[in-house]
JSON list of C-alpha atoms in Angstrom, two decimals:
[
{"chain": "T", "resi": 1354, "resn": "MET", "atom": "CA", "xyz": [94.49, 73.39, 56.41]},
{"chain": "T", "resi": 1355, "resn": "GLY", "atom": "CA", "xyz": [94.25, 69.64, 56.00]},
{"chain": "T", "resi": 1356, "resn": "THR", "atom": "CA", "xyz": [97.01, 67.27, 57.04]},
{"chain": "T", "resi": 1357, "resn": "ALA", "atom": "CA", "xyz": [97.62, 63.57, 56.64]},
{"chain": "T", "resi": 1358, "resn": "VAL", "atom": "CA", "xyz": [99.61, 62.20, 59.58]},
{"chain": "T", "resi": 1359, "resn": "ALA", "atom": "CA", "xyz": [100.93, 58.73, 58.87]},
{"chain": "T", "resi": 1360, "resn": "ALA", "atom": "CA", "xyz": [101.68, 56.25, 61.67]},
{"chain": "T", "resi": 1361, "resn": "PRO", "atom": "CA", "xyz": [103.82, 55.79, 63.57]},
{"chain": "T", "resi": 1362, "resn": "VAL", "atom": "CA", "xyz": [104.16, 59.14, 65.31]},
{"chain": "T", "resi": 1363, "resn": "ARG", "atom": "CA", "xyz": [107.47, 59.13, 67.16]},
{"chain": "T", "resi": 1364, "resn": "LEU", "atom": "CA", "xyz": [108.78, 61.01, 70.13]},
{"chain": "T", "resi": 1365, "resn": "SER", "atom": "CA", "xyz": [112.17, 61.78, 71.68]},
{"chain": "T", "resi": 1366, "resn": "VAL", "atom": "CA", "xyz": [112.62, 62.74, 75.34]},
{"chain": "T", "resi": 1367, "resn": "ARG", "atom": "CA", "xyz": [115.47, 64.17, 77.41]},
{"chain": "T", "resi": 1368, "resn": "ARG", "atom": "CA", "xyz": [115.59, 62.31, 80.72]},
{"chain": "T", "resi": 1369, "resn": "GLY", "atom": "CA", "xyz": [116.37, 63.84, 84.08]},
{"chain": "T", "resi": 1370, "resn": "ASP", "atom": "CA", "xyz": [119.97, 62.63, 83.80]},
{"chain": "T", "resi": 1371, "resn": "GLU", "atom": "CA", "xyz": [120.23, 64.46, 80.43]},
{"chain": "T", "resi": 1372, "resn": "THR", "atom": "CA", "xyz": [120.35, 61.25, 78.39]},
{"chain": "T", "resi": 1373, "resn": "VAL", "atom": "CA", "xyz": [118.11, 61.29, 75.31]},
{"chain": "T", "resi": 1374, "resn": "VAL", "atom": "CA", "xyz": [115.68, 58.51, 74.43]},
{"chain": "T", "resi": 1375, "resn": "GLU", "atom": "CA", "xyz": [114.81, 58.73, 70.74]},
{"chain": "T", "resi": 1376, "resn": "ASP", "atom": "CA", "xyz": [112.09, 57.54, 68.39]},
{"chain": "T", "resi": 1377, "resn": "LEU", "atom": "CA", "xyz": [109.68, 56.07, 70.90]},
{"chain": "T", "resi": 1378, "resn": "GLU", "atom": "CA", "xyz": [106.24, 55.26, 69.51]},
{"chain": "T", "resi": 1379, "resn": "TRP", "atom": "CA", "xyz": [103.86, 57.96, 70.64]},
{"chain": "T", "resi": 1380, "resn": "PRO", "atom": "CA", "xyz": [100.88, 55.81, 71.68]},
{"chain": "T", "resi": 1381, "resn": "SER", "atom": "CA", "xyz": [102.97, 53.75, 74.11]},
{"chain": "T", "resi": 1382, "resn": "VAL", "atom": "CA", "xyz": [105.31, 56.34, 75.67]},
{"chain": "T", "resi": 1383, "resn": "PRO", "atom": "CA", "xyz": [104.87, 56.07, 79.47]},
{"chain": "T", "resi": 1384, "resn": "LEU", "atom": "CA", "xyz": [103.43, 59.21, 81.04]},
{"chain": "T", "resi": 1385, "resn": "GLY", "atom": "CA", "xyz": [105.91, 58.80, 83.88]},
{"chain": "T", "resi": 1386, "resn": "LEU", "atom": "CA", "xyz": [108.80, 59.31, 81.45]},
{"chain": "T", "resi": 1387, "resn": "LEU", "atom": "CA", "xyz": [107.27, 62.53, 80.15]},
{"chain": "T", "resi": 1388, "resn": "ARG", "atom": "CA", "xyz": [106.46, 63.72, 83.66]},
{"chain": "T", "resi": 1389, "resn": "GLU", "atom": "CA", "xyz": [110.16, 63.70, 84.54]},
{"chain": "T", "resi": 1390, "resn": "ALA", "atom": "CA", "xyz": [111.40, 65.02, 81.18]},
{"chain": "T", "resi": 1391, "resn": "GLN", "atom": "CA", "xyz": [113.91, 67.85, 81.03]},
{"chain": "T", "resi": 1392, "resn": "PRO", "atom": "CA", "xyz": [113.41, 70.72, 78.55]},
{"chain": "T", "resi": 1393, "resn": "TRP", "atom": "CA", "xyz": [114.38, 69.60, 75.07]},
{"chain": "T", "resi": 1394, "resn": "ARG", "atom": "CA", "xyz": [116.17, 72.84, 74.24]},
{"chain": "T", "resi": 1395, "resn": "THR", "atom": "CA", "xyz": [118.51, 74.91, 76.34]},
{"chain": "T", "resi": 1396, "resn": "PHE", "atom": "CA", "xyz": [118.80, 78.64, 75.90]},
{"chain": "T", "resi": 1397, "resn": "ARG", "atom": "CA", "xyz": [121.35, 81.33, 76.48]},
{"chain": "T", "resi": 1398, "resn": "TRP", "atom": "CA", "xyz": [121.07, 85.01, 77.26]},
{"chain": "T", "resi": 1399, "resn": "TYR", "atom": "CA", "xyz": [123.01, 87.37, 75.03]},
{"chain": "T", "resi": 1400, "resn": "LYS", "atom": "CA", "xyz": [123.08, 91.08, 74.31]},
{"chain": "T", "resi": 1401, "resn": "GLY", "atom": "CA", "xyz": [120.56, 92.16, 71.70]},
{"chain": "T", "resi": 1402, "resn": "GLN", "atom": "CA", "xyz": [118.49, 88.97, 71.70]},
{"chain": "T", "resi": 1403, "resn": "GLN", "atom": "CA", "xyz": [114.98, 89.42, 70.33]},
{"chain": "T", "resi": 1404, "resn": "HIS", "atom": "CA", "xyz": [113.15, 87.06, 72.68]},
{"chain": "T", "resi": 1405, "resn": "TYR", "atom": "CA", "xyz": [112.66, 87.11, 76.43]},
{"chain": "T", "resi": 1406, "resn": "SER", "atom": "CA", "xyz": [113.79, 83.90, 78.14]},
{"chain": "T", "resi": 1407, "resn": "GLY", "atom": "CA", "xyz": [113.96, 83.05, 81.80]},
{"chain": "T", "resi": 1408, "resn": "THR", "atom": "CA", "xyz": [112.89, 80.83, 84.67]},
{"chain": "T", "resi": 1409, "resn": "TYR", "atom": "CA", "xyz": [109.76, 81.12, 86.79]},
{"chain": "T", "resi": 1410, "resn": "TRP", "atom": "CA", "xyz": [109.43, 79.63, 90.27]},
{"chain": "T", "resi": 1411, "resn": "SER", "atom": "CA", "xyz": [106.26, 77.54, 90.11]},
{"chain": "T", "resi": 1412, "resn": "ALA", "atom": "CA", "xyz": [104.22, 76.90, 93.24]},
{"chain": "T", "resi": 1413, "resn": "THR", "atom": "CA", "xyz": [102.71, 73.87, 91.52]},
{"chain": "T", "resi": 1414, "resn": "MET", "atom": "CA", "xyz": [106.13, 72.35, 90.94]},
{"chain": "T", "resi": 1415, "resn": "GLY", "atom": "CA", "xyz": [108.01, 73.75, 93.93]},
{"chain": "T", "resi": 1416, "resn": "ASP", "atom": "CA", "xyz": [110.78, 74.40, 91.43]},
{"chain": "T", "resi": 1417, "resn": "HIS", "atom": "CA", "xyz": [111.78, 76.60, 88.51]},
{"chain": "T", "resi": 1418, "resn": "VAL", "atom": "CA", "xyz": [110.23, 76.14, 85.05]},
{"chain": "T", "resi": 1419, "resn": "ILE", "atom": "CA", "xyz": [111.68, 77.75, 81.93]},
{"chain": "T", "resi": 1420, "resn": "TYR", "atom": "CA", "xyz": [110.00, 79.97, 79.36]},
{"chain": "T", "resi": 1421, "resn": "GLU", "atom": "CA", "xyz": [111.25, 81.50, 76.10]},
{"chain": "T", "resi": 1422, "resn": "SER", "atom": "CA", "xyz": [109.00, 84.54, 75.73]},
{"chain": "T", "resi": 1423, "resn": "ARG", "atom": "CA", "xyz": [106.85, 86.84, 77.83]},
{"chain": "T", "resi": 1424, "resn": "LEU", "atom": "CA", "xyz": [103.80, 85.16, 76.31]},
{"chain": "T", "resi": 1425, "resn": "GLU", "atom": "CA", "xyz": [105.07, 81.76, 77.47]},
{"chain": "T", "resi": 1426, "resn": "LEU", "atom": "CA", "xyz": [105.62, 83.27, 80.92]},
{"chain": "T", "resi": 1427, "resn": "GLY", "atom": "CA", "xyz": [101.98, 84.34, 80.90]},
{"chain": "T", "resi": 1428, "resn": "ARG", "atom": "CA", "xyz": [100.81, 80.82, 80.05]},
{"chain": "T", "resi": 1429, "resn": "LEU", "atom": "CA", "xyz": [103.09, 79.44, 82.72]},
{"chain": "T", "resi": 1430, "resn": "MET", "atom": "CA", "xyz": [101.56, 81.71, 85.37]},
{"chain": "T", "resi": 1431, "resn": "PHE", "atom": "CA", "xyz": [98.04, 80.75, 84.27]},
{"chain": "T", "resi": 1432, "resn": "ALA", "atom": "CA", "xyz": [99.00, 77.07, 84.61]},
{"chain": "T", "resi": 1433, "resn": "ASP", "atom": "CA", "xyz": [100.49, 77.69, 88.04]},
{"chain": "T", "resi": 1434, "resn": "PHE", "atom": "CA", "xyz": [97.32, 79.53, 89.08]},
{"chain": "T", "resi": 1435, "resn": "ALA", "atom": "CA", "xyz": [94.93, 76.81, 87.86]},
{"chain": "T", "resi": 1436, "resn": "PRO", "atom": "CA", "xyz": [94.02, 74.39, 90.68]},
{"chain": "T", "resi": 1437, "resn": "GLU", "atom": "CA", "xyz": [93.34, 71.58, 88.20]},
{"chain": "T", "resi": 1438, "resn": "VAL", "atom": "CA", "xyz": [96.96, 71.63, 86.96]},
{"chain": "T", "resi": 1439, "resn": "ARG", "atom": "CA", "xyz": [99.04, 69.19, 89.01]},
{"chain": "T", "resi": 1440, "resn": "HIS", "atom": "CA", "xyz": [102.34, 69.12, 87.09]},
{"chain": "T", "resi": 1441, "resn": "ILE", "atom": "CA", "xyz": [104.09, 71.28, 84.48]},
{"chain": "T", "resi": 1442, "resn": "VAL", "atom": "CA", "xyz": [106.78, 70.20, 82.01]},
{"chain": "T", "resi": 1443, "resn": "ALA", "atom": "CA", "xyz": [108.44, 72.74, 79.71]},
{"chain": "T", "resi": 1444, "resn": "GLN", "atom": "CA", "xyz": [109.46, 71.63, 76.20]},
{"chain": "T", "resi": 1445, "resn": "PRO", "atom": "CA", "xyz": [108.50, 68.07, 77.15]},
{"chain": "T", "resi": 1446, "resn": "PHE", "atom": "CA", "xyz": [109.48, 66.22, 73.97]},
{"chain": "T", "resi": 1447, "resn": "LEU", "atom": "CA", "xyz": [110.36, 66.34, 70.29]},
{"chain": "T", "resi": 1448, "resn": "LEU", "atom": "CA", "xyz": [107.44, 65.07, 68.24]},
{"chain": "T", "resi": 1449, "resn": "LYS", "atom": "CA", "xyz": [108.12, 63.56, 64.81]},
{"chain": "T", "resi": 1450, "resn": "ALA", "atom": "CA", "xyz": [105.56, 62.47, 62.25]},
{"chain": "T", "resi": 1451, "resn": "ASP", "atom": "CA", "xyz": [105.31, 61.63, 58.58]},
{"chain": "T", "resi": 1452, "resn": "VAL", "atom": "CA", "xyz": [103.01, 64.29, 57.19]},
{"chain": "T", "resi": 1453, "resn": "ASP", "atom": "CA", "xyz": [102.27, 64.50, 53.49]},
{"chain": "T", "resi": 1454, "resn": "SER", "atom": "CA", "xyz": [105.19, 62.14, 52.81]},
{"chain": "T", "resi": 1455, "resn": "LYS", "atom": "CA", "xyz": [107.74, 64.28, 54.70]},
{"chain": "T", "resi": 1456, "resn": "VAL", "atom": "CA", "xyz": [109.15, 63.95, 58.23]},
{"chain": "T", "resi": 1457, "resn": "ARG", "atom": "CA", "xyz": [107.98, 66.87, 60.35]},
{"chain": "T", "resi": 1458, "resn": "LYS", "atom": "CA", "xyz": [109.33, 67.81, 63.77]},
{"chain": "T", "resi": 1459, "resn": "HIS", "atom": "CA", "xyz": [107.91, 69.98, 66.54]},
{"chain": "T", "resi": 1460, "resn": "ILE", "atom": "CA", "xyz": [108.65, 70.74, 70.20]},
{"chain": "T", "resi": 1461, "resn": "PRO", "atom": "CA", "xyz": [105.51, 71.78, 72.10]},
{"chain": "T", "resi": 1462, "resn": "ASP", "atom": "CA", "xyz": [105.94, 74.49, 74.72]},
{"chain": "T", "resi": 1463, "resn": "TYR", "atom": "CA", "xyz": [104.33, 72.77, 77.72]},
{"chain": "T", "resi": 1464, "resn": "LEU", "atom": "CA", "xyz": [102.83, 69.54, 78.92]},
{"chain": "T", "resi": 1465, "resn": "LEU", "atom": "CA", "xyz": [100.31, 70.08, 81.72]},
{"chain": "T", "resi": 1466, "resn": "LEU", "atom": "CA", "xyz": [99.08, 67.14, 83.76]},
{"chain": "T", "resi": 1467, "resn": "THR", "atom": "CA", "xyz": [95.58, 68.11, 84.86]},
{"chain": "T", "resi": 1468, "resn": "ASP", "atom": "CA", "xyz": [92.61, 66.60, 86.63]},
{"chain": "T", "resi": 1469, "resn": "ASP", "atom": "CA", "xyz": [91.07, 66.14, 83.17]},
{"chain": "T", "resi": 1470, "resn": "GLY", "atom": "CA", "xyz": [94.12, 64.38, 81.73]},
{"chain": "T", "resi": 1471, "resn": "PRO", "atom": "CA", "xyz": [97.28, 65.49, 79.91]},
{"chain": "T", "resi": 1472, "resn": "LEU", "atom": "CA", "xyz": [97.17, 68.77, 78.00]},
{"chain": "T", "resi": 1473, "resn": "VAL", "atom": "CA", "xyz": [99.82, 69.68, 75.41]},
{"chain": "T", "resi": 1474, "resn": "VAL", "atom": "CA", "xyz": [100.17, 73.45, 74.92]},
{"chain": "T", "resi": 1475, "resn": "ASP", "atom": "CA", "xyz": [101.71, 75.57, 72.19]},
{"chain": "T", "resi": 1476, "resn": "VAL", "atom": "CA", "xyz": [102.04, 79.31, 72.78]},
{"chain": "T", "resi": 1477, "resn": "LYS", "atom": "CA", "xyz": [102.01, 81.70, 69.84]},
{"chain": "T", "resi": 1478, "resn": "PRO", "atom": "CA", "xyz": [101.07, 85.38, 69.38]},
{"chain": "T", "resi": 1479, "resn": "ARG", "atom": "CA", "xyz": [97.68, 85.75, 67.74]},
{"chain": "T", "resi": 1480, "resn": "HIS", "atom": "CA", "xyz": [99.03, 87.65, 64.75]},
{"chain": "T", "resi": 1481, "resn": "ARG", "atom": "CA", "xyz": [101.22, 84.68, 63.80]},
{"chain": "T", "resi": 1482, "resn": "LEU", "atom": "CA", "xyz": [98.52, 82.01, 63.87]},
{"chain": "T", "resi": 1483, "resn": "GLU", "atom": "CA", "xyz": [97.45, 82.62, 60.29]},
{"chain": "T", "resi": 1484, "resn": "LYS", "atom": "CA", "xyz": [100.93, 82.11, 58.88]},
{"chain": "T", "resi": 1485, "resn": "PRO", "atom": "CA", "xyz": [100.68, 78.96, 56.71]},
{"chain": "T", "resi": 1486, "resn": "GLU", "atom": "CA", "xyz": [103.72, 77.25, 58.24]},
{"chain": "T", "resi": 1487, "resn": "VAL", "atom": "CA", "xyz": [102.47, 77.88, 61.78]},
{"chain": "T", "resi": 1488, "resn": "ALA", "atom": "CA", "xyz": [98.94, 76.72, 61.00]},
{"chain": "T", "resi": 1489, "resn": "PHE", "atom": "CA", "xyz": [100.31, 73.60, 59.29]},
{"chain": "T", "resi": 1490, "resn": "THR", "atom": "CA", "xyz": [102.56, 72.67, 62.23]},
{"chain": "T", "resi": 1491, "resn": "PHE", "atom": "CA", "xyz": [99.81, 73.14, 64.79]},
{"chain": "T", "resi": 1492, "resn": "ALA", "atom": "CA", "xyz": [97.33, 71.19, 62.67]},
{"chain": "T", "resi": 1493, "resn": "TRP", "atom": "CA", "xyz": [99.44, 68.04, 62.45]},
{"chain": "T", "resi": 1494, "resn": "THR", "atom": "CA", "xyz": [100.54, 68.41, 66.08]},
{"chain": "T", "resi": 1495, "resn": "ARG", "atom": "CA", "xyz": [96.90, 68.57, 67.18]},
{"chain": "T", "resi": 1496, "resn": "GLU", "atom": "CA", "xyz": [96.08, 65.48, 65.13]},
{"chain": "T", "resi": 1497, "resn": "ALA", "atom": "CA", "xyz": [99.01, 63.57, 66.61]},
{"chain": "T", "resi": 1498, "resn": "VAL", "atom": "CA", "xyz": [98.32, 64.60, 70.21]},
{"chain": "T", "resi": 1499, "resn": "THR", "atom": "CA", "xyz": [94.59, 63.96, 70.14]},
{"chain": "T", "resi": 1500, "resn": "SER", "atom": "CA", "xyz": [95.13, 60.56, 68.50]},
{"chain": "T", "resi": 1501, "resn": "ARG", "atom": "CA", "xyz": [96.23, 59.40, 71.95]},
{"chain": "T", "resi": 1502, "resn": "GLY", "atom": "CA", "xyz": [93.15, 60.86, 73.61]},
{"chain": "T", "resi": 1503, "resn": "TRP", "atom": "CA", "xyz": [95.07, 63.79, 75.04]},
{"chain": "T", "resi": 1504, "resn": "GLN", "atom": "CA", "xyz": [94.05, 67.44, 74.80]},
{"chain": "T", "resi": 1505, "resn": "TYR", "atom": "CA", "xyz": [95.87, 70.04, 72.71]},
{"chain": "T", "resi": 1506, "resn": "GLN", "atom": "CA", "xyz": [95.72, 73.82, 73.05]},
{"chain": "T", "resi": 1507, "resn": "VAL", "atom": "CA", "xyz": [97.14, 76.76, 71.14]},
{"chain": "T", "resi": 1508, "resn": "TRP", "atom": "CA", "xyz": [97.32, 79.69, 73.55]},
{"chain": "T", "resi": 1509, "resn": "SER", "atom": "CA", "xyz": [97.60, 83.34, 72.55]},
{"chain": "T", "resi": 1510, "resn": "GLU", "atom": "CA", "xyz": [97.30, 86.67, 74.34]},
{"chain": "T", "resi": 1511, "resn": "PRO", "atom": "CA", "xyz": [94.74, 86.55, 77.19]},
{"chain": "T", "resi": 1512, "resn": "ASP", "atom": "CA", "xyz": [92.51, 89.43, 78.25]},
{"chain": "T", "resi": 1513, "resn": "PRO", "atom": "CA", "xyz": [94.88, 92.08, 79.69]},
{"chain": "T", "resi": 1514, "resn": "PRO", "atom": "CA", "xyz": [93.00, 92.61, 83.00]},
{"chain": "T", "resi": 1515, "resn": "VAL", "atom": "CA", "xyz": [92.98, 88.87, 83.69]},
{"chain": "T", "resi": 1516, "resn": "LEU", "atom": "CA", "xyz": [96.69, 88.59, 82.94]},
{"chain": "T", "resi": 1517, "resn": "GLU", "atom": "CA", "xyz": [97.50, 91.56, 85.19]},
{"chain": "T", "resi": 1518, "resn": "ASN", "atom": "CA", "xyz": [95.45, 90.10, 88.04]},
{"chain": "T", "resi": 1519, "resn": "VAL", "atom": "CA", "xyz": [97.07, 86.68, 87.75]},
{"chain": "T", "resi": 1520, "resn": "ARG", "atom": "CA", "xyz": [100.51, 88.30, 87.59]},
{"chain": "T", "resi": 1521, "resn": "PHE", "atom": "CA", "xyz": [99.66, 90.34, 90.71]},
{"chain": "T", "resi": 1522, "resn": "LEU", "atom": "CA", "xyz": [98.35, 87.33, 92.64]},
{"chain": "T", "resi": 1523, "resn": "ALA", "atom": "CA", "xyz": [101.44, 85.33, 91.67]},
{"chain": "T", "resi": 1524, "resn": "GLY", "atom": "CA", "xyz": [103.33, 87.56, 94.08]},
{"chain": "T", "resi": 1525, "resn": "TYR", "atom": "CA", "xyz": [101.49, 85.72, 96.87]},
{"chain": "T", "resi": 1526, "resn": "ARG", "atom": "CA", "xyz": [102.14, 82.17, 95.67]},
{"chain": "T", "resi": 1527, "resn": "ARG", "atom": "CA", "xyz": [104.91, 81.13, 98.10]},
{"chain": "T", "resi": 1528, "resn": "ASP", "atom": "CA", "xyz": [102.98, 79.51, 100.94]},
{"chain": "T", "resi": 1529, "resn": "TRP", "atom": "CA", "xyz": [105.91, 79.36, 103.39]},
{"chain": "T", "resi": 1530, "resn": "LEU", "atom": "CA", "xyz": [105.89, 83.18, 103.64]},
{"chain": "T", "resi": 1531, "resn": "PHE", "atom": "CA", "xyz": [102.52, 83.20, 105.42]},
{"chain": "T", "resi": 1532, "resn": "ASP", "atom": "CA", "xyz": [101.76, 82.55, 109.10]},
{"chain": "T", "resi": 1533, "resn": "PRO", "atom": "CA", "xyz": [99.98, 79.16, 109.05]},
{"chain": "T", "resi": 1534, "resn": "ASP", "atom": "CA", "xyz": [97.80, 80.11, 112.03]},
{"chain": "T", "resi": 1535, "resn": "LEU", "atom": "CA", "xyz": [96.67, 83.28, 110.29]},
{"chain": "T", "resi": 1536, "resn": "VAL", "atom": "CA", "xyz": [95.93, 81.40, 107.08]},
{"chain": "T", "resi": 1537, "resn": "ALA", "atom": "CA", "xyz": [94.02, 78.75, 109.04]},
{"chain": "T", "resi": 1538, "resn": "ALA", "atom": "CA", "xyz": [91.92, 81.43, 110.75]},
{"chain": "T", "resi": 1539, "resn": "LEU", "atom": "CA", "xyz": [91.00, 82.96, 107.41]},
{"chain": "T", "resi": 1540, "resn": "ARG", "atom": "CA", "xyz": [90.22, 79.55, 105.95]},
{"chain": "T", "resi": 1541, "resn": "ALA", "atom": "CA", "xyz": [87.84, 78.92, 108.85]},
{"chain": "T", "resi": 1542, "resn": "ALA", "atom": "CA", "xyz": [86.06, 82.23, 108.30]},
{"chain": "T", "resi": 1543, "resn": "ASP", "atom": "CA", "xyz": [82.97, 82.51, 106.11]},
{"chain": "T", "resi": 1544, "resn": "LEU", "atom": "CA", "xyz": [84.44, 84.48, 103.22]},
{"chain": "T", "resi": 1545, "resn": "ASP", "atom": "CA", "xyz": [81.73, 83.58, 100.72]},
{"chain": "T", "resi": 1546, "resn": "GLY", "atom": "CA", "xyz": [80.01, 86.75, 99.54]},
{"chain": "T", "resi": 1547, "resn": "MET", "atom": "CA", "xyz": [82.40, 89.05, 101.43]},
{"chain": "T", "resi": 1548, "resn": "PRO", "atom": "CA", "xyz": [83.93, 92.07, 99.67]},
{"chain": "T", "resi": 1549, "resn": "LEU", "atom": "CA", "xyz": [87.69, 91.88, 99.40]},
{"chain": "T", "resi": 1550, "resn": "GLY", "atom": "CA", "xyz": [88.13, 95.05, 101.44]},
{"chain": "T", "resi": 1551, "resn": "ASP", "atom": "CA", "xyz": [86.11, 93.59, 104.33]},
{"chain": "T", "resi": 1552, "resn": "ALA", "atom": "CA", "xyz": [88.20, 90.42, 104.24]},
{"chain": "T", "resi": 1553, "resn": "PHE", "atom": "CA", "xyz": [91.34, 92.53, 104.63]},
{"chain": "T", "resi": 1554, "resn": "ARG", "atom": "CA", "xyz": [89.87, 93.87, 107.93]},
{"chain": "T", "resi": 1555, "resn": "LEU", "atom": "CA", "xyz": [88.54, 90.53, 109.13]},
{"chain": "T", "resi": 1556, "resn": "LEU", "atom": "CA", "xyz": [91.06, 89.92, 111.94]},
{"chain": "T", "resi": 1557, "resn": "PRO", "atom": "CA", "xyz": [91.53, 93.25, 113.76]},
{"chain": "T", "resi": 1558, "resn": "GLY", "atom": "CA", "xyz": [93.96, 91.66, 116.23]},
{"chain": "T", "resi": 1559, "resn": "CYS", "atom": "CA", "xyz": [96.46, 91.01, 113.43]},
{"chain": "T", "resi": 1560, "resn": "PRO", "atom": "CA", "xyz": [98.42, 93.61, 111.46]},
{"chain": "T", "resi": 1561, "resn": "ARG", "atom": "CA", "xyz": [96.33, 94.51, 108.42]},
{"chain": "T", "resi": 1562, "resn": "PRO", "atom": "CA", "xyz": [99.18, 94.09, 105.88]},
{"chain": "T", "resi": 1563, "resn": "LEU", "atom": "CA", "xyz": [99.62, 90.48, 107.03]},
{"chain": "T", "resi": 1564, "resn": "VAL", "atom": "CA", "xyz": [95.89, 89.79, 106.81]},
{"chain": "T", "resi": 1565, "resn": "LYS", "atom": "CA", "xyz": [95.70, 91.38, 103.36]},
{"chain": "T", "resi": 1566, "resn": "SER", "atom": "CA", "xyz": [98.62, 89.29, 102.11]},
{"chain": "T", "resi": 1567, "resn": "ALA", "atom": "CA", "xyz": [97.11, 86.09, 103.51]},
{"chain": "T", "resi": 1568, "resn": "VAL", "atom": "CA", "xyz": [93.74, 86.81, 101.86]},
{"chain": "T", "resi": 1569, "resn": "LEU", "atom": "CA", "xyz": [95.49, 87.34, 98.52]},
{"chain": "T", "resi": 1570, "resn": "HIS", "atom": "CA", "xyz": [97.36, 84.08, 99.08]},
{"chain": "T", "resi": 1571, "resn": "LEU", "atom": "CA", "xyz": [94.00, 82.33, 99.52]},
{"chain": "T", "resi": 1572, "resn": "LEU", "atom": "CA", "xyz": [92.90, 83.85, 96.21]},
{"chain": "T", "resi": 1573, "resn": "TRP", "atom": "CA", "xyz": [96.04, 82.57, 94.53]},
{"chain": "T", "resi": 1574, "resn": "SER", "atom": "CA", "xyz": [95.73, 79.10, 96.04]},
{"chain": "T", "resi": 1575, "resn": "GLY", "atom": "CA", "xyz": [92.09, 78.76, 94.99]},
{"chain": "T", "resi": 1576, "resn": "HIS", "atom": "CA", "xyz": [90.48, 78.62, 98.44]},
{"chain": "T", "resi": 1577, "resn": "VAL", "atom": "CA", "xyz": [88.33, 81.53, 97.30]},
{"chain": "T", "resi": 1578, "resn": "THR", "atom": "CA", "xyz": [87.72, 83.04, 93.87]},
{"chain": "T", "resi": 1579, "resn": "THR", "atom": "CA", "xyz": [86.57, 86.34, 92.45]},
{"chain": "T", "resi": 1580, "resn": "SER", "atom": "CA", "xyz": [86.07, 87.94, 89.05]},
{"chain": "T", "resi": 1581, "resn": "LEU", "atom": "CA", "xyz": [89.39, 88.73, 87.40]},
{"chain": "T", "resi": 1582, "resn": "ASP", "atom": "CA", "xyz": [88.10, 90.54, 84.30]},
{"chain": "T", "resi": 1583, "resn": "ARG", "atom": "CA", "xyz": [88.75, 93.97, 85.85]},
{"chain": "T", "resi": 1584, "resn": "PRO", "atom": "CA", "xyz": [91.48, 95.26, 88.17]},
{"chain": "T", "resi": 1585, "resn": "LEU", "atom": "CA", "xyz": [91.16, 93.91, 91.70]},
{"chain": "T", "resi": 1586, "resn": "SER", "atom": "CA", "xyz": [89.59, 96.33, 94.14]},
{"chain": "T", "resi": 1587, "resn": "ALA", "atom": "CA", "xyz": [88.13, 96.42, 97.64]},
{"chain": "T", "resi": 1588, "resn": "GLY", "atom": "CA", "xyz": [84.68, 95.92, 96.14]},
{"chain": "T", "resi": 1589, "resn": "HIS", "atom": "CA", "xyz": [85.46, 92.56, 94.52]},
{"chain": "T", "resi": 1590, "resn": "VAL", "atom": "CA", "xyz": [83.22, 89.89, 96.05]},
{"chain": "T", "resi": 1591, "resn": "LEU", "atom": "CA", "xyz": [84.82, 86.66, 97.19]},
{"chain": "T", "resi": 1592, "resn": "ARG", "atom": "CA", "xyz": [83.25, 83.29, 96.49]},
{"chain": "T", "resi": 1593, "resn": "ARG", "atom": "CA", "xyz": [84.14, 79.99, 98.06]},
{"chain": "T", "resi": 1594, "resn": "ALA", "atom": "CA", "xyz": [85.68, 77.74, 95.45]},
{"chain": "T", "resi": 1595, "resn": "ALA", "atom": "CA", "xyz": [83.58, 74.79, 94.31]},
{"chain": "T", "resi": 1596, "resn": "GLN", "atom": "CA", "xyz": [84.61, 71.59, 96.02]}
]
């Protein structure tokens, strides 16, 4: 679906002190302002609501980040798991643009600051992507975002085994729960090419449940990697992450 976005694209942001800065010109909005932005919308829980909202404690942020659906929660966990993601902002801004002679508005779901630059993310179930109004909104949003040289992504349901593995590993994301000496000993070990089950038995002088948890923490934190396209098992081979 073609769009015609007319300049200027404008943007409104909710600051950390809850004050709102409106109608800034998109190409010149400081990244620092967006980095500290508060979610544009607030949400409430009520009986019978059709969506699933909540907060997720992000290891990347060391703080809670909001989501408004289980699919958004999935994208949030994937962002938290990705070593290249350095900062996460939920509902970072209200984007406004003149498209086909009408003012259009849209609030993206996430802004991710990554090693490859800023990435604006919208989350939507796959079955809704072909709806004309959804396709139209994402088309002009993509044009506006990429006009600044930033990346834009529409994210839908991931492969179920990968999602389940990331969700499982997220249980090991809180680094303060692990003995730093134990983690250091595992980091010093040559885990490359080792089956996961062997890694769990690597330090016989330590209780196995603690070693197992620390190994899974190293998987979460990206020190080692393994294939996530099938349920994790003792036979999964660990690989040292690329430096």
